[in-house]
PDB file of C-alpha atoms in Angstrom:
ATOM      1  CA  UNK A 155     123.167 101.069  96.701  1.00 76.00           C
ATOM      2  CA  UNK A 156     125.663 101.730  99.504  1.00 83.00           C
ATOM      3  CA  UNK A 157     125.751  99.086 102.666  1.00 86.00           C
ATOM      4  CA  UNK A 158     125.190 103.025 104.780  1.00 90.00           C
ATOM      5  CA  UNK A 159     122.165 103.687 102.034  1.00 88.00           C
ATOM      6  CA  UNK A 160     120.624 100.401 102.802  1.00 88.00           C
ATOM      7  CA  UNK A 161     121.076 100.854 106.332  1.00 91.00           C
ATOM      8  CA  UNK A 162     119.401 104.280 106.579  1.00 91.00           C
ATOM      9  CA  UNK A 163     116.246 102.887 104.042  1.00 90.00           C
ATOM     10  CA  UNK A 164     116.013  99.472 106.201  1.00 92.00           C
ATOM     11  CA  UNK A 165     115.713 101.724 109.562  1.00 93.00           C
ATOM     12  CA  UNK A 166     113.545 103.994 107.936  1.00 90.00           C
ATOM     13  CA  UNK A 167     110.888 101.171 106.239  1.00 88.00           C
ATOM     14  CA  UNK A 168     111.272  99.397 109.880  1.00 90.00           C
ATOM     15  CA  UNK A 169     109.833 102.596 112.054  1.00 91.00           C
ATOM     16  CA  UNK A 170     108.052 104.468 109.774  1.00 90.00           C
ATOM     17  CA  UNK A 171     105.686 101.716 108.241  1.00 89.00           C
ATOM     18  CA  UNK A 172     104.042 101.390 112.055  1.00 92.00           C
ATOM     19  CA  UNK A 173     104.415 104.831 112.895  1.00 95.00           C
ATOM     20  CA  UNK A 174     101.364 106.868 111.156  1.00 95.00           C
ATOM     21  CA  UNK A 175     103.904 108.838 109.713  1.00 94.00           C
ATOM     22  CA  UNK A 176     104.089 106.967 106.142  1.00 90.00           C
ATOM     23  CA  UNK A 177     106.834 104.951 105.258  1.00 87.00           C
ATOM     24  CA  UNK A 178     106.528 105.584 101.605  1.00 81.00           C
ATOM     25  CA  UNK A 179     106.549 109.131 102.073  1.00 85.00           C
ATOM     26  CA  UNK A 180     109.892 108.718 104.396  1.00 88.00           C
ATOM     27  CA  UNK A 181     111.069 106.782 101.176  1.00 83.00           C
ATOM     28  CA  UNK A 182     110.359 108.988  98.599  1.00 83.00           C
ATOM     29  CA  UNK A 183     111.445 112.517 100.614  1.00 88.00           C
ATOM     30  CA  UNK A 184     114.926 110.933 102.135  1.00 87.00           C
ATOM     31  CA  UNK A 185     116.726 109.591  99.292  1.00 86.00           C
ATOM     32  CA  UNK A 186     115.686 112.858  97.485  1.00 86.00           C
ATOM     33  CA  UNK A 187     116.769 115.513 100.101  1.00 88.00           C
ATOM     34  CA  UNK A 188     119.860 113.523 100.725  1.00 87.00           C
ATOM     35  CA  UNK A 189     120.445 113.481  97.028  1.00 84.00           C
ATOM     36  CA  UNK A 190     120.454 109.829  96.462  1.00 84.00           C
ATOM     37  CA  UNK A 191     120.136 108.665  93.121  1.00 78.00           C
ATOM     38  CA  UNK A 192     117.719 105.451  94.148  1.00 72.00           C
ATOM     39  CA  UNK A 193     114.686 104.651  92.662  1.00 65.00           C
ATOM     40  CA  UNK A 194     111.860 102.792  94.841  1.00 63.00           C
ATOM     41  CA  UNK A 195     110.805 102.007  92.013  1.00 61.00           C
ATOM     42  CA  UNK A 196     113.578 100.839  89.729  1.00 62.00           C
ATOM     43  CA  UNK A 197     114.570  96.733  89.257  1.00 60.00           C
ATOM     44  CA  UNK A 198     117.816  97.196  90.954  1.00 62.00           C
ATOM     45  CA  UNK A 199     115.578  98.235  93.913  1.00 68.00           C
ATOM     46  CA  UNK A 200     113.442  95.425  93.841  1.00 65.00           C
ATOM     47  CA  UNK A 201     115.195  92.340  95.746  1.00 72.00           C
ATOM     48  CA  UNK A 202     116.445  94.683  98.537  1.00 77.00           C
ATOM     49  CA  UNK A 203     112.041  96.063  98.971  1.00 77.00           C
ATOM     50  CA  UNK A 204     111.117  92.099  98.926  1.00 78.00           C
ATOM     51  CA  UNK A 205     113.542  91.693 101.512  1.00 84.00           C
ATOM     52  CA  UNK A 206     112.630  95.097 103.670  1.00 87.00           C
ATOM     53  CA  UNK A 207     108.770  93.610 103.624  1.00 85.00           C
ATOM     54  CA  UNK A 208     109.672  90.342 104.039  1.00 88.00           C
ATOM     55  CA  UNK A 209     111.594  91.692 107.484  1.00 91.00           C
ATOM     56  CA  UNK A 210     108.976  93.873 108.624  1.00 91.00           C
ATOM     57  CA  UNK A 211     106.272  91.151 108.139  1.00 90.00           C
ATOM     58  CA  UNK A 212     108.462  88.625 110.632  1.00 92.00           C
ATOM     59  CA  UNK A 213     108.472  91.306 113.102  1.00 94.00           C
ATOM     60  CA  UNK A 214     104.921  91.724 113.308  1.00 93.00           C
ATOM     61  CA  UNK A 215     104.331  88.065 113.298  1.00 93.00           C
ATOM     62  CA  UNK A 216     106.889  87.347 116.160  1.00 95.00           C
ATOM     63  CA  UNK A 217     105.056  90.481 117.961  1.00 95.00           C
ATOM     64  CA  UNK A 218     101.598  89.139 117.680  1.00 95.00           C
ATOM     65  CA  UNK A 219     101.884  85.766 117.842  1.00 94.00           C
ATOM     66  CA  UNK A 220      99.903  85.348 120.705  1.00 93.00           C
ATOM     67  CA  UNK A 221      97.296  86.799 119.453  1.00 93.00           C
ATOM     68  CA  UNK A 222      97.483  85.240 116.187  1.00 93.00           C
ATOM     69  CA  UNK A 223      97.488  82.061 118.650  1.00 92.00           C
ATOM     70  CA  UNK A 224      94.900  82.972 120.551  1.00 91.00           C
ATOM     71  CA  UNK A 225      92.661  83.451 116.713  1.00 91.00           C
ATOM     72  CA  UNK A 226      94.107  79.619 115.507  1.00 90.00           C
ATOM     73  CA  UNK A 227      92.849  77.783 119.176  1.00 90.00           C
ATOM     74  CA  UNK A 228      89.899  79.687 119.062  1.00 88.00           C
ATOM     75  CA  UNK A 229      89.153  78.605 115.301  1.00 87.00           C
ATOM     76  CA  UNK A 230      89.344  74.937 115.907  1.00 82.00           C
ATOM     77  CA  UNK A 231      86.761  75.234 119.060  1.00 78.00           C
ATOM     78  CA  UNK A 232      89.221  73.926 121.819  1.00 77.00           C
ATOM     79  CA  UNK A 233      87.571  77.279 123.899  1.00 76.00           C
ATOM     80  CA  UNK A 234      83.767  76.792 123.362  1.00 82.00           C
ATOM     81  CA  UNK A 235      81.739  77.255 120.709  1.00 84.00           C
ATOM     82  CA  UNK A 236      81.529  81.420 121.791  1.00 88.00           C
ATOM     83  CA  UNK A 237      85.217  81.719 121.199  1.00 87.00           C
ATOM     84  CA  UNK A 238      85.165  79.733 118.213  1.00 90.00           C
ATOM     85  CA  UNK A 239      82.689  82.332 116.801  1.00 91.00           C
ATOM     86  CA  UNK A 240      84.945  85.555 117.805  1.00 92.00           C
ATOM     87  CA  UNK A 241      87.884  84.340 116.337  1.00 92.00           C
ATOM     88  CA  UNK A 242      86.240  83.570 113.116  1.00 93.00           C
ATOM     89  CA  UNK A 243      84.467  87.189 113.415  1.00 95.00           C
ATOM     90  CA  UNK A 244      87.992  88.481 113.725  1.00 95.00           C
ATOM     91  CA  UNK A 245      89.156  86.451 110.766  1.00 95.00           C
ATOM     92  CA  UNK A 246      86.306  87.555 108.509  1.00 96.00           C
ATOM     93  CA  UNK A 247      86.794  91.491 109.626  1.00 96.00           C
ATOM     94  CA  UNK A 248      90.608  91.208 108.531  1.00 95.00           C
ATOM     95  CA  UNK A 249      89.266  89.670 105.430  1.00 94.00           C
ATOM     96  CA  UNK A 250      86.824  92.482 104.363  1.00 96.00           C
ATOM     97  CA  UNK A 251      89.063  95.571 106.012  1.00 95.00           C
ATOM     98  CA  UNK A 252      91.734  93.821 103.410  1.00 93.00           C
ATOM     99  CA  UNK A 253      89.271  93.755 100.128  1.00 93.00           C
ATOM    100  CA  UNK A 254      89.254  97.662  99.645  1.00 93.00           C
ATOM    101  CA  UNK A 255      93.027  97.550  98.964  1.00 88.00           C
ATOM    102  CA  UNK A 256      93.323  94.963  97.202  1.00 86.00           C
ATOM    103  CA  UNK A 257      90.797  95.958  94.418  1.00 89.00           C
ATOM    104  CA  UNK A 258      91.492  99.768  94.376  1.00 88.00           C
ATOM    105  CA  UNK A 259      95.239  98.857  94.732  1.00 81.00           C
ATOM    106  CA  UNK A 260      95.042  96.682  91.546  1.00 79.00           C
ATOM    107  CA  UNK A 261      93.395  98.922  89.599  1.00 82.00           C
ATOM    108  CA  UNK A 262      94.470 102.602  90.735  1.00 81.00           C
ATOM    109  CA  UNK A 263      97.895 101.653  92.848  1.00 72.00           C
ATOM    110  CA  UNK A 264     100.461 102.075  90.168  1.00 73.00           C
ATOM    111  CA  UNK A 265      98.195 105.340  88.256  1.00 79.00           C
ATOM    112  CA  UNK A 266      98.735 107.602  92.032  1.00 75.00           C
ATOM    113  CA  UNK A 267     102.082 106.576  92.150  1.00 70.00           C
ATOM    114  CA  UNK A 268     103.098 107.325  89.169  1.00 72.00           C
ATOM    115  CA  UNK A 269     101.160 110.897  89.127  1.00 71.00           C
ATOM    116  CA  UNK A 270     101.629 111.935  92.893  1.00 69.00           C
ATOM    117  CA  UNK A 271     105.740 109.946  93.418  1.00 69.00           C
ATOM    118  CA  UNK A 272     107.039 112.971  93.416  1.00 82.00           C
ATOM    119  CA  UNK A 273     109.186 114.218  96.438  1.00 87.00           C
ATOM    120  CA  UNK A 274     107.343 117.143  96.229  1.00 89.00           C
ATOM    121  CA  UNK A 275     103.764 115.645  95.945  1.00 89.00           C
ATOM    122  CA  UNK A 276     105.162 112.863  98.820  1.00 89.00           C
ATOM    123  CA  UNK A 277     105.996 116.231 101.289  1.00 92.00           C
ATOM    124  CA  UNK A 278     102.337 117.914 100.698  1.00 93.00           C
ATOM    125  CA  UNK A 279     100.851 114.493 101.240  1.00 93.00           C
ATOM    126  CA  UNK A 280     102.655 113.988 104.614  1.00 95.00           C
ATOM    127  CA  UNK A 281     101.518 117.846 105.633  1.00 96.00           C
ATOM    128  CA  UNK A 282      97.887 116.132 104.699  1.00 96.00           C
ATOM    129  CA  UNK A 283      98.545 113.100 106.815  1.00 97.00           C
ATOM    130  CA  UNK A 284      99.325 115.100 109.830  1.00 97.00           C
ATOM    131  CA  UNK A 285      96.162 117.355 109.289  1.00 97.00           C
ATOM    132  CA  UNK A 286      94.069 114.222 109.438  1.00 97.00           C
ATOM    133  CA  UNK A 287      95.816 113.002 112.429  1.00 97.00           C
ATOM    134  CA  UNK A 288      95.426 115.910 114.373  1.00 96.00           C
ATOM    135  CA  UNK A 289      91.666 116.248 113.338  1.00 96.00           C
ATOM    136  CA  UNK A 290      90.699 113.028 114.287  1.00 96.00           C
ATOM    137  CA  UNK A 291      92.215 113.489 117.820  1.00 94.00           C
ATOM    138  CA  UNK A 292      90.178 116.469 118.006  1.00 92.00           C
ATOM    139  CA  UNK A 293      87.023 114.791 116.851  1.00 91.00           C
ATOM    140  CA  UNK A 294      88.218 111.684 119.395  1.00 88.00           C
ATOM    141  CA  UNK A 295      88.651 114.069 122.225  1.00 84.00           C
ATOM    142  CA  UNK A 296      85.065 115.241 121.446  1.00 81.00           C
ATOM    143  CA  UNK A 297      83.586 112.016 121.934  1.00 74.00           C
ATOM    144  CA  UNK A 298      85.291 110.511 125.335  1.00 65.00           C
ATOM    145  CA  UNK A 299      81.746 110.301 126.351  1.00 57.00           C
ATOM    146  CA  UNK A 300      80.814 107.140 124.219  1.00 66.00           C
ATOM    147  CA  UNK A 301      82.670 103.996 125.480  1.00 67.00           C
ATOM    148  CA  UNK A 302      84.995 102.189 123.572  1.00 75.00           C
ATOM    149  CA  UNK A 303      84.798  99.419 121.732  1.00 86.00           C
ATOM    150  CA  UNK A 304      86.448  95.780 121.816  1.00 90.00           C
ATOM    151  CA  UNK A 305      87.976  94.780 118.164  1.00 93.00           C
ATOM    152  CA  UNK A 306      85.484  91.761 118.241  1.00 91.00           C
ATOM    153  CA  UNK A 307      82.374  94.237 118.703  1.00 93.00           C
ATOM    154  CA  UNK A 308      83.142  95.293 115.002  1.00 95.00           C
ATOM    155  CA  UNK A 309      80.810  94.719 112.336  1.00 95.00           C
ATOM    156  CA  UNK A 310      81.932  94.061 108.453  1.00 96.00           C
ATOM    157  CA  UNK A 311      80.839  97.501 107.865  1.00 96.00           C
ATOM    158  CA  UNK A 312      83.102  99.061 110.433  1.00 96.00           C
ATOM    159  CA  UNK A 313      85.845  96.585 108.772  1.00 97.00           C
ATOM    160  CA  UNK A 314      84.852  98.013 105.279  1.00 96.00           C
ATOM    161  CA  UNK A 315      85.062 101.512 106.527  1.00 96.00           C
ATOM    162  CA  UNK A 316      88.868 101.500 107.885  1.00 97.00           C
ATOM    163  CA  UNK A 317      89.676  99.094 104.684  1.00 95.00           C
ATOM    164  CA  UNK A 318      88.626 102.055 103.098  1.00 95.00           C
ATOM    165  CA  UNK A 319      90.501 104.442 105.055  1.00 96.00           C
ATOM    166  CA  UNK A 320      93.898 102.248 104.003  1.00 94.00           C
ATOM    167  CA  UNK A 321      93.449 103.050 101.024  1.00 91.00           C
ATOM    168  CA  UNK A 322      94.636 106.825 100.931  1.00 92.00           C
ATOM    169  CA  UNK A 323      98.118 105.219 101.906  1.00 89.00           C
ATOM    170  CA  UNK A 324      98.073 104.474  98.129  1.00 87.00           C
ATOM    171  CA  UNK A 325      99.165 108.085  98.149  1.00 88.00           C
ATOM    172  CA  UNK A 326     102.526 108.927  98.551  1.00 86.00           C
ATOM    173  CA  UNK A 327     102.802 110.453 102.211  1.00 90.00           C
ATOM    174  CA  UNK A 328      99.545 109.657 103.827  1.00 92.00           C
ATOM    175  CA  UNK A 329     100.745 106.613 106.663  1.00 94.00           C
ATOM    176  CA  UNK A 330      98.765 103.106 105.929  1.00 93.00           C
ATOM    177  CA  UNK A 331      99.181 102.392 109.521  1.00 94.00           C
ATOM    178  CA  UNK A 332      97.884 106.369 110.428  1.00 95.00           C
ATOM    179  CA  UNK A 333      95.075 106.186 108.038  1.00 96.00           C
ATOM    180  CA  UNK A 334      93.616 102.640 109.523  1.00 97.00           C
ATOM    181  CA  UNK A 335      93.923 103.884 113.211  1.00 97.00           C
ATOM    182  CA  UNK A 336      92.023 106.917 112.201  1.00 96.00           C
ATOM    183  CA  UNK A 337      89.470 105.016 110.447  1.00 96.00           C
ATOM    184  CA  UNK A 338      89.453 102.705 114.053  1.00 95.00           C
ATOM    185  CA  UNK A 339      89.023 105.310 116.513  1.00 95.00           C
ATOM    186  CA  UNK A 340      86.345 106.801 114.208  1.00 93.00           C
ATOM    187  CA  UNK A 341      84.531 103.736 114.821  1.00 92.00           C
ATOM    188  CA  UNK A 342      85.089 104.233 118.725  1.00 92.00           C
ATOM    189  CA  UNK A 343      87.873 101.532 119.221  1.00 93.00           C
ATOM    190  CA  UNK A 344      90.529 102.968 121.925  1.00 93.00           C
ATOM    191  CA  UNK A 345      93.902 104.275 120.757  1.00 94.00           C
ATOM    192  CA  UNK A 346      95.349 100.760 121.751  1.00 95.00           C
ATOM    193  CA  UNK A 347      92.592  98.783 119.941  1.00 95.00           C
ATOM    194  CA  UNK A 348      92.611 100.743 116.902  1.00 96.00           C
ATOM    195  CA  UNK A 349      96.742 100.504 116.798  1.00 95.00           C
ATOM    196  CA  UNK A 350      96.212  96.345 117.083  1.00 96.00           C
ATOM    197  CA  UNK A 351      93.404  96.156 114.634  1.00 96.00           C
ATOM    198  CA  UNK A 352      96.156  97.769 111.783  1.00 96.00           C
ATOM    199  CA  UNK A 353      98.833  96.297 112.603  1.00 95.00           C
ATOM    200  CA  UNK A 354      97.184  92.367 112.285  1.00 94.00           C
ATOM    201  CA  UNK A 355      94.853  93.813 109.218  1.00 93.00           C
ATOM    202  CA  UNK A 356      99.264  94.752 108.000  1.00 90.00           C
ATOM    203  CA  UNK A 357     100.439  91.760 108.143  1.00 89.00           C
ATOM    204  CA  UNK A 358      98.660  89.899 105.290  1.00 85.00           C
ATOM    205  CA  UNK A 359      99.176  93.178 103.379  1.00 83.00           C
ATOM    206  CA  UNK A 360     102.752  93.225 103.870  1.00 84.00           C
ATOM    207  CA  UNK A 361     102.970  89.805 103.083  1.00 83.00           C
ATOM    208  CA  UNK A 362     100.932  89.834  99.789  1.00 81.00           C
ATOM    209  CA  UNK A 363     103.041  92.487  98.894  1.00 78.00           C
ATOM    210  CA  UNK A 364     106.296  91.012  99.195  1.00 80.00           C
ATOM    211  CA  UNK A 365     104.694  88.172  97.475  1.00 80.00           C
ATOM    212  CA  UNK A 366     103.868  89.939  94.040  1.00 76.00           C
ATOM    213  CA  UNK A 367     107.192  91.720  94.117  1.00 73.00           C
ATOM    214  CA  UNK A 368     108.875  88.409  94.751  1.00 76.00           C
ATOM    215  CA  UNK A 369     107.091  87.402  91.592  1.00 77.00           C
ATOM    216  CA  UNK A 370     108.146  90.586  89.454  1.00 72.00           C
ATOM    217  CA  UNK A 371     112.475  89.135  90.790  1.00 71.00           C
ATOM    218  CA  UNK A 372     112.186  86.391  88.128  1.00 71.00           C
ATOM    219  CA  UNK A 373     112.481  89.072  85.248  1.00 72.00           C
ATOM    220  CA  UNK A 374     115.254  91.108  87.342  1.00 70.00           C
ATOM    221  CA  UNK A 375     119.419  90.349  86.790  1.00 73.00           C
ATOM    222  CA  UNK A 376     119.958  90.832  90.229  1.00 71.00           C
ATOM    223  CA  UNK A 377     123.880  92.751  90.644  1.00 70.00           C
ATOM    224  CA  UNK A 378     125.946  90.960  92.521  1.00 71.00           C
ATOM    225  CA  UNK A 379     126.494  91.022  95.972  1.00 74.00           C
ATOM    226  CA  UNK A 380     123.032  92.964  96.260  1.00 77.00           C
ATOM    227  CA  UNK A 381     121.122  90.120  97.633  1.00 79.00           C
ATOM    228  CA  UNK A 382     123.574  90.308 100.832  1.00 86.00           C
ATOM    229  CA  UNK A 383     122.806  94.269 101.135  1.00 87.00           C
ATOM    230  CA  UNK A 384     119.106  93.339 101.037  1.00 86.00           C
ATOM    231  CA  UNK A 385     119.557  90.733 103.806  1.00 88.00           C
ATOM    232  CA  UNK A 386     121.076  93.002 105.838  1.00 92.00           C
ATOM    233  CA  UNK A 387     118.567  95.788 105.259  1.00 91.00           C
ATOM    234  CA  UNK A 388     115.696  92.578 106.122  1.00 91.00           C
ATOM    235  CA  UNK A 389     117.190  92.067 109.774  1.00 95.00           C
ATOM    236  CA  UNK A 390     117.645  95.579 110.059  1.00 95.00           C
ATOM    237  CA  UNK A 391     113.933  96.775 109.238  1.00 94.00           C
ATOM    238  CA  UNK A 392     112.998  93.771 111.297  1.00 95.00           C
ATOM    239  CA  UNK A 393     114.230  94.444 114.470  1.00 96.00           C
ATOM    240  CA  UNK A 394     113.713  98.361 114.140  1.00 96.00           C
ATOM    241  CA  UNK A 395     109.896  96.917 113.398  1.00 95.00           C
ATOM    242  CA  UNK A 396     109.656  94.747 116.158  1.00 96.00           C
ATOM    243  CA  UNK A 397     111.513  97.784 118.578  1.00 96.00           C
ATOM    244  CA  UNK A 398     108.530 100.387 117.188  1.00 96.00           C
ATOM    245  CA  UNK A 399     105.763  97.788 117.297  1.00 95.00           C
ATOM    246  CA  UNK A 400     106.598  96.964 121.407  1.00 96.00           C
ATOM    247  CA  UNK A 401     107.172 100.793 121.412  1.00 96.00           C
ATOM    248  CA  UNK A 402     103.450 101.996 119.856  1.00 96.00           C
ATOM    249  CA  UNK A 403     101.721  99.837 121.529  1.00 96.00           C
ATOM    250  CA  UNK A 404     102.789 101.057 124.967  1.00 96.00           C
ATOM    251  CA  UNK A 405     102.158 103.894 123.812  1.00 96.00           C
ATOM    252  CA  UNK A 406      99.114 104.096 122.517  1.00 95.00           C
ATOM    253  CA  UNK A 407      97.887 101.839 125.792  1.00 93.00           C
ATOM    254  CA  UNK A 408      98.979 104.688 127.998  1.00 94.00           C
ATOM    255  CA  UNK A 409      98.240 108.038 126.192  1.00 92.00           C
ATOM    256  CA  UNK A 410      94.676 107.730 125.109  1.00 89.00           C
ATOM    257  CA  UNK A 411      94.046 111.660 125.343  1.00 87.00           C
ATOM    258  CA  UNK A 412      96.288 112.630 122.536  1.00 91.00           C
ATOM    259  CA  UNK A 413      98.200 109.613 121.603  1.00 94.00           C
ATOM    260  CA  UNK A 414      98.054 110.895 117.818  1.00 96.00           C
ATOM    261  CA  UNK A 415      99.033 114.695 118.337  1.00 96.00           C
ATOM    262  CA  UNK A 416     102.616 114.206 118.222  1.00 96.00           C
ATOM    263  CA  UNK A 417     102.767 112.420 115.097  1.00 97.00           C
ATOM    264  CA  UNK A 418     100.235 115.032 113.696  1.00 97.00           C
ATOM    265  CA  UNK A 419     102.665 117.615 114.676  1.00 97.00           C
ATOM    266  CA  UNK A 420     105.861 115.797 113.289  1.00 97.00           C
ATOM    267  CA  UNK A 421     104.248 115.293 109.709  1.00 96.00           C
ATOM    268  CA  UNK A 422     103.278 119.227 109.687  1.00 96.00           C
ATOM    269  CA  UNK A 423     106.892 120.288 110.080  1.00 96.00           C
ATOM    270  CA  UNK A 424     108.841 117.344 108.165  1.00 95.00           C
ATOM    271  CA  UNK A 425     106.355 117.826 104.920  1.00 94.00           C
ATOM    272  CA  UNK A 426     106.628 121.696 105.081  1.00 95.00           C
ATOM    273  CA  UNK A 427     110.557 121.944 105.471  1.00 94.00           C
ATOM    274  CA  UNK A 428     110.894 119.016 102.732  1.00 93.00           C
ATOM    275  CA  UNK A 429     108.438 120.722 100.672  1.00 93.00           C
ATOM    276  CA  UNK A 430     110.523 123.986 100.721  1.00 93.00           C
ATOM    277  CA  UNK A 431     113.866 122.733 100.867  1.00 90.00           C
ATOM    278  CA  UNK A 432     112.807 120.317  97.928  1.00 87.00           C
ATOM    279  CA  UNK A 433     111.991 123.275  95.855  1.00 77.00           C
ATOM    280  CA  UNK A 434     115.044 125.385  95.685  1.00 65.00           C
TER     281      UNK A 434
END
């Protein structure tokens, strides 16, 4: 991998894995229209992916930590006995929204990939994603009439249910961050609420992640001087992750009408021009 590859990837895995838009996808589609002859999933890949997740996951954690703060005080009952409960609520609904992908992931994770990692299958999966994205702001903008929900008004089922929804990110294409929003506002949070519900429920996926393929480095013969490309590529994901994260969530805070429509829109036209220009 070239130091300009692993810039390009490392930009890419910072904006796209908190943009609904499907950082895998982005992954799989780039290298292959730019005729790149990198395997996401290839050993020599491996260190500089641990490092990309291991950036993005600092990000998020820098961006949050008040609110992860705010969870911690609450836990150890310094705010009352009523904020003791929320934040233990809160704790428990991360929990179960994370079990879904954890047991479908280790059981069915590596089976999609390997039948749907095609560039191909990664382009008609991204046309998908924006088709759900776009339907659920329909089906959103149908229901303006209900009143929105706080994340601590959410039951374990509600949890279950956008756990659930993660897991179509499993497919190449289809945005882990876009699929748990949808499965949020479908369970009447706000834009804004739904957008800060997946991004903490990412963190301990991203993290568990980077984790087992941390594991999986003790069997690779890492090249040398790849470990420094990977470092660079971690600071550069992270601050691209920590520039999108401050960037969505103004966002989504002050475009509740359609907040998903451009997204929807973008997926449409990058999976259909990949998907042709992929087949010739």
């Amino acid at each position: 991998m070239t130091l300009i590859q692993a810039i390009v990837i490392a930009i890419l895995q910072g904006a796209t894995e908190l943009f609904p838009v499907s950082s895998l996808g982005h992954a799989v589609i780039v290298p292959a229209l730019l005729h790149w002859s990198l395997d996401p999933n290839g050993d020599i890949f491996l260190p500089f992916l641990v490092m990309l997740h291991l950036g993005t996951a600092v990000a998020l954690l820098v961006f949050f930590w008040k609110d992860w703060s705010a969870i911690v005080q609450g836990l150890g009952g310094r705010d009352g006995s009523q904020r003791q409960a929320e934040s233990i609520h809160i704790i428990v609904l991360l929990v179960v929204a994370t079990i879904p992908a954890a047991i479908i992931g280790g059981l069915l994770e590596h089976w999609l990939r390997a039948l749907f990692g095609t560039a191909r299958f990664a382009a008609i999966f991204l046309v998908l994603n924006g088709i759900l994205l776009l339907l659920t702001e329909r089906i959103k903008s149908r229901e303006r009439a209900h009143p929105d929900r706080a994340i601590a008004s959410l039951t374990y089922a509600d949890a279950a249910v956008i756990g659930l929804w993660q897991c179509l990110a499993f497919l190449p294409g289809i945005s882990r961050s876009g699929a748990t929003i949808i499965g949020g506002l479908l369970r009447n949070l706000n834009h804004e609420g739904a957008a800060r519900f997946s991004f903490l429920m990412a963190q301990p996926v991203i993290l568990a992640a980077t984790v087992r393929e941390a594991f999986h480095l003790r069997h690779v013969d890492i090249p040398p001087g790849e470990m420094q490309i990977a470092a660079i590529g971690a600071v550069i994901a992270a601050i691209t992750a920590l520039a999108s994260t401050a960037f969505l969530m103004r966002y989504f805070h002050t475009h509740e009408q359609w907040a998903l429509r451009p997204f929807g829109y973008y997926c449409l036209g990058i999976g259909a021009v990949a998907y042709v220009l992929l087949g010739h």
